[in-house]
Amino acid sequence: MQTQHNQLFWKAVFILIMLCLGVGIYVSSKAIDYTWRWERIPQYLISIEPLEIRAPFDGSVSQVDEKRHRITLDSDYGDDPFVVENFDDLHVSEGDIVFEGDIIARQEHWNLGPLSWGLIMTLKISAVSLVFAMIIGLFVGLARLSSNPALRYLSVTYIELIRGTPLLVQIFIFYFFIGTVLDLDRFTAGVAALAVFTGAYIAEIVRSGIQSINPGQMEAARSLGMNYVQAMIYVILPQAFKRTLPPLAGQFINLIKDSSLVSVISITDLTKAGREVVSSTFAPFEVWFAVALLYLVLTGALSWAIQKLEKRLAASD
Amino acid sequence: MTNADNKSIIVAIDVDKIYPNGCHALKKVSLTVEKGEVVVIIGPSGSGKSTFLRTLNQLETISSGSIVVDGFDLNSKHTNINRVREKVGMVFQSFNLFPHKTALGNVMLSPRKVLKKPEQQAEEEGRELLYKVGLADRMDNFPSHLSGGQQQRVAIARALAMMPDIMLFDEPTSALDPEMVGEVLDVMKTLAADGMTMVVVTHEMGFAREVADRVVFMEEGELVFEEQPDRFFSSSNSRLQRFLGQVL
Ligand SMILES: Nc1ncnc2c1ncn2[C@@H]1O[C@H](COP(=O)(O)OP(=O)(O)OP(=O)(O)O)[C@@H](O)[C@H]1O
Ligand SMILES: [Mg+2]
């Protein structure tokens, strides 16, 4: 009972601190005379834009089908009939004579704003990099444990080189040097840099995961007639994967965050989109908070998915 | 092949094993096992029993000597060790079940992936084997939900699923609580009665007396003495006497 009260008390303390933080941010923005304009943000995520549909030629409205939202326009000069579908507002009725350029209908267009496009780009670049990073990490991790010195030294060299230099520098090298030599576009160069960078960290996770499996597992698998590859695929890696899921999740989340650095090579990811929106809205606080929130949504969804997976894999415990 | 007639299924001659750290674990060990024979190896800790057993399916390579198992010369470059291991089942002291697979999944894995048996056939045979070792009601349990004795019986079934010609046991009951030793030994006795060729490292003298066709005594990497059980236990070999005096 006593502890329960205590718990409640500290939860209240937590909420109080969070409130203070919020108030603090608000007050400090007042102090620097900042006017919050949150209403400007949504349009950069999604906007509804009216699209005017104009007559392409002189003619008459031959048919209006209200139910199917479809009108047909016949030309005076023998052009093919012009058909408009899925309009939201109609400006003519059946039999009307129209001239070229007249507005005959309006459509409402849902447009994704730059922040949404940025989010999609960030998602795309992270997902593609992740796939390659996993492949690189798996093979380098295995090479790291190989008895072949060439493979072992190669993997160690790669891991040390990548972990010893900043990602930003690697992105520049990939874009300006390797990208020029191999004629890579921005996206490919960005993905390559992120995959190679993350792959080095995943390799270390894979190595430690495999090493954490009791050698008896490999012996049991081999003594049943499996070759090394079969033993790895069916016995060692499934166990290692389960054990390395938490550090892998951390690495995936890092990858999403690290992807913001590709904005330096003019890939319009979420961060670059944020910068562009700031320059057109003059609402930097709101934009950066919104961008942070969007990153949080991505990373949060990923954490959640991996936790689900962990629960499912825990069935054998 | 030298002194082995066609009934010898294991012929090890002058086997030496020196570990990379310099430990001389086997010194000129020679042993011949006939088809259907049960050979029990005993000896003090560190005498090289496990090492010798593990050379028979090449979990350890040997430094010199020769081993022919089931017609395969383990020294030969043309021998595919995976094919040998299919025919040589091994049971470990620490079970080494695959923790991410159920009992049935453990038994089915290698027949499916190595022998490429169809799922249905592998499952049928797996169920039958688990039934034989008394685990009909535990097929879908994961190893973590099985007792030690049950786990070891799954491990035996798993090895048997490859339809081996030879079964190697490395102290199969040493990690078990005393009340579970019997159930595992019973499975092994049934197996011996069915004519399986077995090489068993164990401290269970009762098992050696009752089931073995021959008992082998190892000490300090040497095969000191081998004899039929009744003569073995009444032998006057001084090194054996000293060891038996300690364990019995
Ligand atoms: N992987 C290894 N590397 C180096 N030395 C080893 C290795 N495995 C075993 N040895 C050594 O080889 C000798 C024989 O060991 P082995 O495990 O074969 O003995 P054992 O008779 O099975 O003993 P126990 O009854 O304790 O299982 C011991 O001196 C041991 O220290
Ligand atoms: Mg041993």
Coordinates of C-alpha atoms and ligand atoms in Angstrom, one line a residue:
Chain A
M1 CA 0.0 0.0 0.0
Q2 CA 2.8 2.3 1.0
T3 CA 4.7 1.7 -2.2
Q4 CA 1.6 2.2 -4.3
H5 CA 1.2 5.7 -2.8
N6 CA 4.8 6.3 -3.4
Q7 CA 4.4 5.3 -7.0
L8 CA 1.5 7.6 -7.5
F9 CA 3.4 10.5 -5.9
W10 CA 6.3 10.1 -8.3
K11 CA 4.1 9.8 -11.3
A12 CA 2.6 13.1 -10.3
V13 CA 6.1 14.5 -10.0
F14 CA 6.8 13.3 -13.5
I15 CA 3.7 15.0 -14.9
L16 CA 4.5 18.2 -13.0
I17 CA 8.1 18.3 -14.5
M18 CA 6.7 17.8 -18.0
L19 CA 4.2 20.6 -17.4
C20 CA 7.0 22.9 -16.2
L21 CA 9.0 22.1 -19.3
G22 CA 6.1 23.0 -21.5
V23 CA 5.4 26.2 -19.7
G24 CA 9.1 26.9 -19.7
I25 CA 9.2 26.6 -23.5
Y26 CA 6.2 28.8 -23.9
V27 CA 7.4 31.5 -21.5
S28 CA 10.9 31.6 -23.1
S29 CA 9.3 32.0 -26.5
K30 CA 7.3 34.9 -25.1
A31 CA 10.4 36.4 -23.8
I32 CA 12.0 36.5 -27.2
D33 CA 8.8 37.8 -28.6
Y34 CA 8.0 34.8 -30.8
T35 CA 4.5 34.5 -32.2
W36 CA 3.5 30.8 -32.6
R37 CA 1.8 30.2 -35.9
W38 CA 0.9 26.5 -35.7
E39 CA -1.9 27.0 -38.2
R40 CA 0.7 27.4 -40.9
I41 CA 2.1 23.9 -40.5
P42 CA -0.7 21.5 -41.7
Q43 CA -0.6 22.8 -45.2
Y44 CA 3.0 21.7 -45.6
L45 CA 1.9 18.2 -44.7
I46 CA -1.2 18.0 -46.8
S47 CA -3.2 20.6 -48.7
I48 CA -6.4 20.7 -50.7
E49 CA -6.0 22.7 -53.9
P50 CA -8.9 23.5 -56.2
L51 CA -8.1 22.5 -59.7
E52 CA -10.0 24.4 -62.5
I53 CA -11.0 22.5 -65.5
R54 CA -11.3 24.6 -68.7
A55 CA -12.9 23.9 -72.0
P56 CA -10.2 22.9 -74.5
F57 CA -12.2 24.1 -77.5
D58 CA -15.3 25.9 -78.6
G59 CA -18.4 23.6 -78.4
S60 CA -21.4 22.6 -76.3
V61 CA -22.1 20.5 -73.3
S62 CA -23.8 17.4 -74.8
Q63 CA -24.3 15.3 -71.8
V64 CA -24.3 15.7 -68.0
D65 CA -24.5 12.6 -65.8
E66 CA -24.9 13.9 -62.3
K67 CA -24.9 10.5 -60.7
R68 CA -21.6 9.4 -62.3
H69 CA -20.1 12.8 -62.0
R70 CA -19.3 12.9 -65.7
I71 CA -19.9 15.5 -68.4
T72 CA -19.2 15.3 -72.1
L73 CA -18.3 18.2 -74.3
D74 CA -18.7 18.2 -78.1
S75 CA -16.5 20.2 -80.3
D76 CA -17.8 22.6 -82.9
Y77 CA -14.9 21.8 -85.2
G78 CA -14.9 18.0 -85.2
D79 CA -12.3 17.4 -82.4
D80 CA -12.9 14.3 -80.3
P81 CA -15.4 14.8 -77.5
F82 CA -13.9 16.0 -74.2
V83 CA -14.9 14.0 -71.1
V84 CA -14.6 15.3 -67.5
E85 CA -15.0 12.9 -64.6
N86 CA -14.8 13.1 -60.8
F87 CA -15.4 16.8 -60.5
D88 CA -16.5 18.4 -57.3
D89 CA -18.2 21.6 -58.6
L90 CA -20.0 21.9 -61.9
H91 CA -20.2 25.3 -63.6
V92 CA -22.3 24.4 -66.7
S93 CA -25.5 22.5 -67.5
E94 CA -26.6 20.3 -70.4
G95 CA -26.9 22.2 -73.7
D96 CA -24.7 25.2 -72.6
I97 CA -22.4 26.6 -75.3
V98 CA -18.8 27.1 -74.1
F99 CA -15.8 28.8 -75.5
E100 CA -12.2 27.7 -75.3
G101 CA -10.8 28.6 -71.9
D102 CA -14.2 28.7 -70.0
I103 CA -14.2 27.1 -66.6
I104 CA -16.5 24.2 -66.8
A105 CA -15.8 22.4 -63.5
R106 CA -13.7 22.3 -60.4
Q107 CA -11.9 19.4 -58.8
E108 CA -10.5 19.3 -55.3
H109 CA -7.0 18.0 -55.3
W110 CA -5.3 16.5 -52.3
N111 CA -1.7 17.5 -52.4
L112 CA 1.0 16.1 -50.2
G113 CA 3.0 18.9 -48.8
P114 CA 6.8 19.1 -48.8
L115 CA 7.1 17.7 -45.2
S116 CA 5.1 14.6 -46.3
W117 CA 7.3 14.1 -49.3
G118 CA 10.3 14.5 -47.1
L119 CA 8.9 11.9 -44.7
I120 CA 8.4 9.5 -47.6
M121 CA 11.9 10.1 -48.8
T122 CA 13.3 9.5 -45.3
L123 CA 11.3 6.3 -45.1
K124 CA 12.4 5.1 -48.5
I125 CA 16.0 5.9 -48.0
S126 CA 16.0 4.3 -44.6
A127 CA 14.2 1.2 -45.7
V128 CA 16.5 0.6 -48.7
S129 CA 19.6 1.3 -46.7
L130 CA 18.4 -1.1 -44.0
V131 CA 18.0 -4.0 -46.4
F132 CA 21.6 -3.5 -47.7
A133 CA 23.0 -2.8 -44.3
M134 CA 21.6 -6.1 -43.0
I135 CA 23.1 -8.0 -45.9
I136 CA 26.5 -6.3 -45.5
G137 CA 26.3 -6.8 -41.7
L138 CA 25.5 -10.5 -41.9
F139 CA 28.3 -11.3 -44.3
V140 CA 30.9 -9.1 -42.7
G141 CA 29.9 -10.5 -39.3
L142 CA 30.4 -14.0 -40.5
A143 CA 33.6 -13.1 -42.2
R144 CA 34.8 -11.6 -39.0
L145 CA 34.4 -15.1 -37.4
S146 CA 35.9 -16.9 -40.3
S147 CA 39.0 -19.0 -40.0
N148 CA 40.3 -17.6 -43.3
P149 CA 42.7 -14.7 -42.4
A150 CA 42.0 -12.8 -45.6
L151 CA 38.2 -12.6 -44.8
R152 CA 38.9 -11.8 -41.2
Y153 CA 41.4 -9.0 -41.8
L154 CA 39.2 -7.5 -44.6
S155 CA 36.2 -7.4 -42.3
V156 CA 38.2 -5.9 -39.4
T157 CA 39.6 -3.3 -41.7
Y158 CA 36.2 -2.4 -43.0
I159 CA 34.7 -2.2 -39.5
E160 CA 37.5 -0.1 -38.1
L161 CA 37.5 2.3 -41.1
I162 CA 33.8 2.9 -41.0
R163 CA 33.5 3.2 -37.3
G164 CA 36.5 5.5 -37.1
T165 CA 35.3 8.2 -39.4
P166 CA 32.2 10.5 -39.2
L167 CA 29.2 9.5 -41.2
L168 CA 29.0 13.1 -42.7
V169 CA 32.5 12.7 -44.1
Q170 CA 31.6 9.3 -45.5
I171 CA 28.5 10.7 -47.2
F172 CA 30.7 13.4 -48.9
I173 CA 33.2 10.8 -50.0
F174 CA 30.5 8.5 -51.4
Y175 CA 28.8 11.4 -53.2
F176 CA 31.8 13.3 -54.5
F177 CA 34.4 10.6 -55.0
I178 CA 32.8 7.2 -55.4
G179 CA 29.7 8.8 -56.8
T180 CA 31.7 10.5 -59.5
V181 CA 33.8 7.5 -60.3
L182 CA 30.9 5.2 -60.6
D183 CA 28.5 7.8 -61.9
L184 CA 26.0 7.3 -59.0
D185 CA 23.0 9.5 -58.6
R186 CA 22.3 11.3 -55.2
F187 CA 19.9 8.7 -53.9
T188 CA 22.2 5.7 -54.7
A189 CA 25.2 7.5 -53.2
G190 CA 23.1 8.3 -50.0
V191 CA 21.8 4.8 -49.7
A192 CA 25.3 3.4 -50.2
A193 CA 26.8 5.6 -47.6
L194 CA 24.1 4.8 -45.0
A195 CA 24.2 1.1 -45.8
V196 CA 27.9 0.8 -45.6
F197 CA 28.0 2.8 -42.4
T198 CA 25.2 0.9 -40.6
G199 CA 26.5 -2.4 -42.0
A200 CA 29.7 -2.0 -39.9
Y201 CA 27.7 -1.7 -36.7
I202 CA 25.4 -4.5 -37.6
A203 CA 28.4 -6.7 -38.4
E204 CA 29.6 -6.2 -34.8
I205 CA 26.1 -7.0 -33.5
V206 CA 26.0 -10.2 -35.7
R207 CA 29.4 -11.3 -34.5
S208 CA 28.6 -10.9 -30.9
G209 CA 25.3 -12.5 -31.4
I210 CA 26.8 -15.6 -33.0
Q211 CA 29.6 -15.7 -30.4
S212 CA 27.0 -15.7 -27.6
I213 CA 25.5 -19.0 -28.8
N214 CA 26.8 -22.0 -27.0
P215 CA 29.4 -23.8 -29.2
G216 CA 27.5 -27.0 -28.4
Q217 CA 24.8 -25.9 -30.7
M218 CA 27.2 -25.9 -33.7
E219 CA 28.6 -29.2 -32.7
A220 CA 25.1 -30.7 -32.3
A221 CA 24.1 -29.4 -35.7
R222 CA 27.3 -30.6 -37.4
S223 CA 27.1 -34.0 -35.8
L224 CA 23.7 -34.4 -37.3
G225 CA 25.3 -34.1 -40.8
M226 CA 24.5 -30.5 -41.5
N227 CA 27.3 -28.5 -43.2
Y228 CA 28.5 -25.2 -41.9
V229 CA 26.0 -23.1 -43.9
Q230 CA 23.0 -25.3 -43.0
A231 CA 24.0 -25.2 -39.3
M232 CA 24.3 -21.4 -39.5
I233 CA 21.0 -20.9 -41.3
Y234 CA 18.8 -23.4 -39.3
V235 CA 20.4 -23.4 -35.9
I236 CA 22.8 -20.6 -35.1
L237 CA 21.4 -17.5 -36.9
P238 CA 17.8 -18.0 -35.7
Q239 CA 19.0 -18.0 -32.1
A240 CA 21.4 -15.2 -32.6
F241 CA 18.8 -13.1 -34.4
K242 CA 16.5 -13.4 -31.4
R243 CA 19.2 -12.5 -29.0
T244 CA 20.4 -9.5 -31.0
L245 CA 17.0 -8.0 -31.7
P246 CA 17.3 -5.3 -29.0
P247 CA 20.6 -4.0 -30.3
L248 CA 19.5 -4.3 -33.9
A249 CA 16.4 -2.3 -33.1
G250 CA 18.6 0.4 -31.7
Q251 CA 20.7 0.3 -34.8
F252 CA 17.7 0.6 -37.1
I253 CA 16.5 3.6 -35.1
N254 CA 19.9 5.1 -35.5
L255 CA 19.7 4.6 -39.2
I256 CA 16.5 6.5 -39.5
K257 CA 18.0 9.4 -37.5
D258 CA 21.3 9.2 -39.4
S259 CA 19.5 9.4 -42.7
S260 CA 18.9 13.1 -41.9
L261 CA 22.5 13.7 -42.8
V262 CA 21.9 12.8 -46.5
S263 CA 20.2 16.2 -46.8
V264 CA 23.8 17.6 -47.2
I265 CA 23.9 16.1 -50.7
S266 CA 20.6 17.7 -51.6
I267 CA 18.4 14.7 -51.1
T268 CA 15.1 16.2 -50.1
D269 CA 14.4 14.1 -47.0
L270 CA 12.5 15.2 -44.0
T271 CA 15.2 17.3 -42.6
K272 CA 15.9 19.1 -45.9
A273 CA 12.2 19.6 -46.4
G274 CA 12.1 21.1 -42.9
R275 CA 14.8 23.6 -43.9
E276 CA 12.9 24.5 -47.1
V277 CA 9.7 25.0 -45.2
V278 CA 11.3 27.2 -42.6
S279 CA 12.6 29.5 -45.3
S280 CA 9.2 30.0 -46.7
T281 CA 7.2 30.2 -43.5
F282 CA 9.5 32.0 -41.1
A283 CA 8.1 29.7 -38.4
P284 CA 11.3 27.8 -37.5
F285 CA 10.1 26.7 -34.0
E286 CA 6.9 25.1 -35.2
V287 CA 8.6 23.5 -38.3
W288 CA 11.4 21.9 -36.3
F289 CA 9.1 20.7 -33.6
A290 CA 6.9 19.2 -36.3
V291 CA 9.9 17.6 -38.0
A292 CA 11.0 16.1 -34.7
L293 CA 7.5 14.8 -34.1
L294 CA 7.5 13.1 -37.5
Y295 CA 10.9 11.4 -36.8
L296 CA 9.5 10.3 -33.5
V297 CA 6.5 8.7 -35.2
L298 CA 8.8 6.7 -37.5
T299 CA 11.2 5.6 -34.8
G300 CA 8.3 4.9 -32.4
A301 CA 6.5 2.8 -34.9
L302 CA 9.7 0.8 -35.5
S303 CA 10.3 0.2 -31.8
W304 CA 6.7 -0.9 -31.4
A305 CA 7.0 -3.4 -34.3
I306 CA 10.2 -4.9 -33.0
Q307 CA 8.8 -5.3 -29.6
K308 CA 5.9 -7.2 -31.1
L309 CA 8.3 -9.4 -32.9
E310 CA 10.3 -10.0 -29.8
K311 CA 7.2 -11.1 -27.9
R312 CA 6.4 -13.6 -30.7
L313 CA 9.9 -15.0 -30.7
A314 CA 9.8 -15.4 -27.0
A315 CA 7.5 -18.4 -27.4
S316 CA 10.3 -20.8 -26.9
D317 CA 11.6 -19.3 -23.7
Chain B
M1 CA 42.3 -51.6 -44.4
T2 CA 44.7 -53.6 -42.3
N3 CA 43.5 -55.9 -39.6
A4 CA 39.8 -55.2 -39.9
D5 CA 37.5 -57.7 -41.3
N6 CA 34.2 -56.6 -42.8
K7 CA 32.4 -56.7 -39.4
S8 CA 34.5 -54.0 -37.9
I9 CA 32.6 -50.8 -38.1
I10 CA 35.1 -48.6 -36.3
V11 CA 38.8 -49.1 -36.7
A12 CA 41.0 -46.6 -34.9
I13 CA 44.8 -47.2 -35.1
D14 CA 47.5 -45.3 -33.2
V15 CA 45.4 -42.2 -32.8
D16 CA 47.3 -39.2 -31.5
K17 CA 45.8 -35.9 -30.6
I18 CA 47.7 -32.9 -29.6
Y19 CA 45.6 -29.8 -29.0
P20 CA 46.8 -26.4 -30.3
N21 CA 47.7 -25.4 -26.7
G22 CA 50.1 -28.4 -26.6
C23 CA 48.0 -30.7 -24.5
H24 CA 48.7 -34.3 -25.6
A25 CA 45.2 -35.7 -25.1
L26 CA 45.5 -39.0 -27.0
K27 CA 48.6 -41.2 -27.1
K28 CA 48.5 -44.0 -29.7
V29 CA 45.0 -45.1 -29.0
S30 CA 43.8 -48.1 -31.0
L31 CA 40.3 -49.5 -30.8
T32 CA 38.2 -51.7 -33.0
V33 CA 34.4 -51.9 -32.7
E34 CA 32.4 -54.6 -34.3
K35 CA 29.0 -54.1 -35.8
G36 CA 26.3 -54.3 -33.1
E37 CA 28.8 -54.1 -30.3
V38 CA 28.4 -51.9 -27.2
V39 CA 31.7 -50.5 -26.0
V40 CA 31.8 -48.5 -22.8
I41 CA 34.7 -46.2 -22.1
I42 CA 35.6 -45.3 -18.5
G43 CA 38.5 -43.4 -17.0
P44 CA 39.3 -40.5 -14.8
S45 CA 38.6 -36.9 -15.7
G46 CA 40.9 -35.5 -18.3
S47 CA 42.0 -39.0 -19.5
G48 CA 40.9 -38.2 -23.1
K49 CA 37.6 -40.1 -23.3
S50 CA 35.6 -37.2 -24.8
T51 CA 38.4 -36.3 -27.1
F52 CA 38.6 -39.9 -28.4
L53 CA 34.9 -40.1 -28.9
R54 CA 34.8 -36.8 -30.7
T55 CA 37.6 -37.9 -33.1
L56 CA 35.3 -40.7 -34.3
N57 CA 33.0 -38.2 -36.0
Q58 CA 35.7 -35.6 -36.5
L59 CA 34.4 -33.0 -34.1
E60 CA 38.1 -33.1 -33.3
T61 CA 40.7 -33.7 -36.0
I62 CA 43.6 -36.1 -35.1
S63 CA 47.3 -35.3 -35.2
S64 CA 48.4 -38.7 -36.4
G65 CA 47.0 -42.3 -36.8
S66 CA 44.1 -43.4 -38.8
I67 CA 40.4 -43.9 -38.2
V68 CA 38.0 -45.7 -40.5
V69 CA 34.3 -45.4 -39.6
D70 CA 31.5 -47.2 -41.4
G71 CA 33.8 -47.7 -44.3
F72 CA 34.9 -44.0 -44.5
D73 CA 38.6 -43.2 -44.0
L74 CA 38.5 -40.0 -42.0
N75 CA 42.0 -39.1 -43.1
S76 CA 41.1 -39.2 -46.8
K77 CA 40.6 -36.0 -48.7
H78 CA 37.7 -37.7 -50.6
T79 CA 35.7 -38.4 -47.5
N80 CA 32.8 -35.9 -47.1
I81 CA 32.6 -35.7 -43.3
N82 CA 29.0 -34.6 -43.4
R83 CA 28.1 -38.0 -45.0
V84 CA 30.0 -39.8 -42.2
R85 CA 28.2 -37.7 -39.5
E86 CA 24.8 -38.7 -41.0
K87 CA 25.7 -42.2 -40.1
V88 CA 27.2 -41.5 -36.7
G89 CA 24.8 -40.1 -34.1
M90 CA 26.1 -38.3 -31.1
V91 CA 24.6 -37.6 -27.8
F92 CA 26.2 -34.9 -25.6
Q93 CA 26.4 -34.5 -21.8
S94 CA 24.7 -31.1 -22.0
F95 CA 22.0 -32.3 -24.5
N96 CA 22.5 -29.4 -26.9
L97 CA 18.9 -29.4 -28.0
F98 CA 18.0 -26.5 -30.3
P99 CA 16.1 -24.1 -28.0
H100 CA 14.2 -22.4 -30.8
K101 CA 12.6 -25.7 -31.9
T102 CA 10.0 -27.9 -30.2
A103 CA 10.9 -31.5 -29.3
L104 CA 9.5 -32.6 -32.7
G105 CA 11.1 -29.7 -34.5
N106 CA 14.5 -30.8 -33.1
V107 CA 14.0 -34.4 -34.3
M108 CA 12.7 -33.3 -37.7
L109 CA 15.2 -30.7 -38.6
S110 CA 18.1 -32.7 -39.9
P111 CA 16.0 -35.3 -41.8
R112 CA 14.3 -32.4 -43.5
K113 CA 17.3 -30.3 -44.3
V114 CA 20.1 -32.9 -44.8
L115 CA 18.2 -36.0 -46.0
K116 CA 15.6 -33.8 -47.8
K117 CA 12.8 -35.9 -46.5
P118 CA 9.3 -34.6 -47.2
E119 CA 7.8 -32.8 -44.3
Q120 CA 5.1 -35.4 -43.7
Q121 CA 7.4 -38.3 -43.7
A122 CA 9.9 -36.6 -41.4
E123 CA 7.1 -35.7 -39.0
E124 CA 5.7 -39.2 -38.9
E125 CA 9.1 -40.7 -38.3
G126 CA 9.8 -38.0 -35.7
R127 CA 6.6 -38.7 -33.8
E128 CA 7.4 -42.4 -33.8
L129 CA 10.8 -41.9 -32.4
L130 CA 9.6 -39.6 -29.7
Y131 CA 6.9 -42.2 -28.9
K132 CA 9.6 -44.8 -28.6
V133 CA 11.7 -42.8 -26.1
G134 CA 8.5 -42.2 -24.1
L135 CA 7.8 -38.6 -25.0
A136 CA 4.5 -39.0 -26.9
D137 CA 2.9 -36.3 -24.8
R138 CA 5.8 -33.8 -25.0
M139 CA 6.3 -33.5 -28.8
D140 CA 5.3 -29.8 -29.0
N141 CA 7.2 -28.7 -25.9
F142 CA 10.2 -26.4 -26.3
P143 CA 13.4 -27.7 -24.6
S144 CA 13.1 -25.1 -21.9
H145 CA 9.8 -26.8 -20.8
L146 CA 11.3 -30.2 -20.5
S147 CA 13.2 -31.9 -17.7
G148 CA 16.8 -32.9 -18.2
G149 CA 15.9 -36.5 -18.6
Q150 CA 13.3 -35.6 -21.2
Q151 CA 15.7 -33.4 -23.0
Q152 CA 18.3 -36.1 -23.2
R153 CA 15.7 -38.5 -24.6
V154 CA 14.8 -36.0 -27.2
A155 CA 18.5 -35.7 -28.1
I156 CA 18.7 -39.4 -28.5
A157 CA 15.6 -39.4 -30.7
R158 CA 17.1 -36.6 -32.7
A159 CA 20.2 -38.5 -33.4
L160 CA 18.2 -41.7 -34.3
A161 CA 16.1 -39.7 -36.8
M162 CA 19.1 -39.8 -39.1
M163 CA 19.0 -43.6 -39.0
P164 CA 22.6 -43.9 -37.9
D165 CA 24.7 -47.0 -38.0
I166 CA 26.7 -46.0 -34.9
M167 CA 25.7 -44.0 -31.8
L168 CA 28.2 -42.1 -29.7
F169 CA 27.3 -41.1 -26.1
D170 CA 29.5 -38.7 -24.1
E171 CA 28.5 -39.0 -20.5
P172 CA 24.8 -38.8 -21.4
T173 CA 23.6 -39.0 -17.8
S174 CA 26.2 -36.9 -16.0
A175 CA 24.2 -33.7 -16.1
L176 CA 21.0 -35.3 -14.9
D177 CA 19.5 -35.4 -11.5
P178 CA 19.8 -38.9 -10.1
E179 CA 16.1 -39.7 -10.4
M180 CA 16.3 -39.1 -14.1
V181 CA 19.3 -41.2 -14.9
G182 CA 17.3 -44.4 -15.1
E183 CA 14.9 -43.2 -17.8
V184 CA 17.8 -42.3 -20.1
L185 CA 19.7 -45.5 -19.4
D186 CA 16.5 -47.5 -20.2
V187 CA 16.3 -45.9 -23.6
M188 CA 20.0 -46.8 -24.2
K189 CA 19.5 -50.4 -23.1
T190 CA 16.6 -50.8 -25.5
L191 CA 18.7 -49.4 -28.3
A192 CA 21.5 -51.8 -27.4
A193 CA 19.1 -54.7 -27.4
D194 CA 17.9 -53.6 -30.9
G195 CA 21.5 -54.2 -32.1
M196 CA 22.7 -50.6 -32.4
T197 CA 26.5 -50.2 -32.4
M198 CA 27.3 -48.0 -29.5
V199 CA 30.3 -46.3 -28.0
V200 CA 29.5 -44.9 -24.6
V201 CA 31.6 -42.8 -22.3
T202 CA 30.0 -43.0 -18.8
H203 CA 30.6 -43.3 -15.1
E204 CA 27.6 -45.7 -14.8
M205 CA 29.4 -48.9 -13.8
G206 CA 26.0 -50.7 -13.6
F207 CA 25.3 -49.9 -17.2
A208 CA 28.8 -51.1 -18.2
R209 CA 28.4 -54.4 -16.4
E210 CA 24.9 -55.0 -17.7
V211 CA 24.9 -53.8 -21.3
A212 CA 28.5 -53.5 -22.5
D213 CA 30.1 -56.2 -24.7
R214 CA 33.5 -54.7 -23.9
V215 CA 34.7 -52.1 -21.4
V216 CA 37.7 -49.9 -22.2
F217 CA 39.7 -48.1 -19.5
M218 CA 41.6 -44.9 -20.5
E219 CA 44.1 -42.9 -18.4
E220 CA 46.2 -40.0 -19.3
G221 CA 45.5 -40.2 -23.0
E222 CA 46.3 -43.9 -23.2
L223 CA 44.0 -46.8 -23.7
V224 CA 45.2 -48.9 -20.8
F225 CA 43.0 -52.0 -20.8
E226 CA 40.0 -53.5 -22.6
E227 CA 38.0 -56.6 -21.7
Q228 CA 34.6 -58.1 -21.4
P229 CA 32.7 -56.7 -18.4
D230 CA 32.9 -59.7 -16.1
R231 CA 36.6 -60.1 -16.6
F232 CA 37.1 -56.3 -16.7
F233 CA 35.8 -55.7 -13.3
S234 CA 37.6 -58.6 -11.8
S235 CA 40.9 -57.7 -13.5
S236 CA 44.0 -57.3 -11.5
N237 CA 45.4 -54.5 -13.6
S238 CA 46.9 -52.1 -11.1
R239 CA 46.0 -48.8 -12.8
L240 CA 42.4 -50.0 -13.3
Q241 CA 42.2 -51.3 -9.7
R242 CA 43.3 -47.9 -8.5
F243 CA 40.6 -46.1 -10.5
L244 CA 37.9 -48.6 -9.7
G245 CA 38.8 -48.2 -6.0
Q246 CA 38.2 -44.5 -6.3
V247 CA 34.8 -44.7 -8.0
L248 CA 33.2 -47.8 -6.6
Ligands
LIG1 N1 39.6 -27.8 -26.7 C1 40.7 -28.1 -26.0 N2 41.8 -27.4 -26.1 C2 42.9 -27.8 -25.3 N3 42.9 -28.8 -24.5 C3 41.8 -29.6 -24.4 C4 40.6 -29.3 -25.1 N4 39.7 -30.2 -24.8 C5 40.2 -31.0 -23.9 N5 41.5 -30.7 -23.6 C6 42.4 -31.4 -22.7 O1 42.6 -32.7 -23.2 C7 42.6 -33.6 -22.1 C8 41.5 -34.6 -22.3 O2 40.3 -34.0 -22.2 P1 38.9 -34.8 -22.3 O3 37.8 -33.8 -22.3 O4 39.0 -35.7 -23.5 O5 38.9 -35.7 -21.0 P2 37.7 -36.6 -20.5 O6 38.3 -37.9 -20.3 O7 36.5 -36.5 -21.4 O8 37.4 -35.9 -19.1 P3 36.0 -35.7 -18.3 O9 35.7 -37.0 -17.6 O10 36.2 -34.6 -17.4 O11 35.0 -35.4 -19.4 C9 42.4 -32.8 -20.8 O12 43.7 -32.6 -20.3 C10 41.9 -31.5 -21.3 O13 42.4 -30.4 -20.5
MG2 MG 34.5 -35.7 -21.2

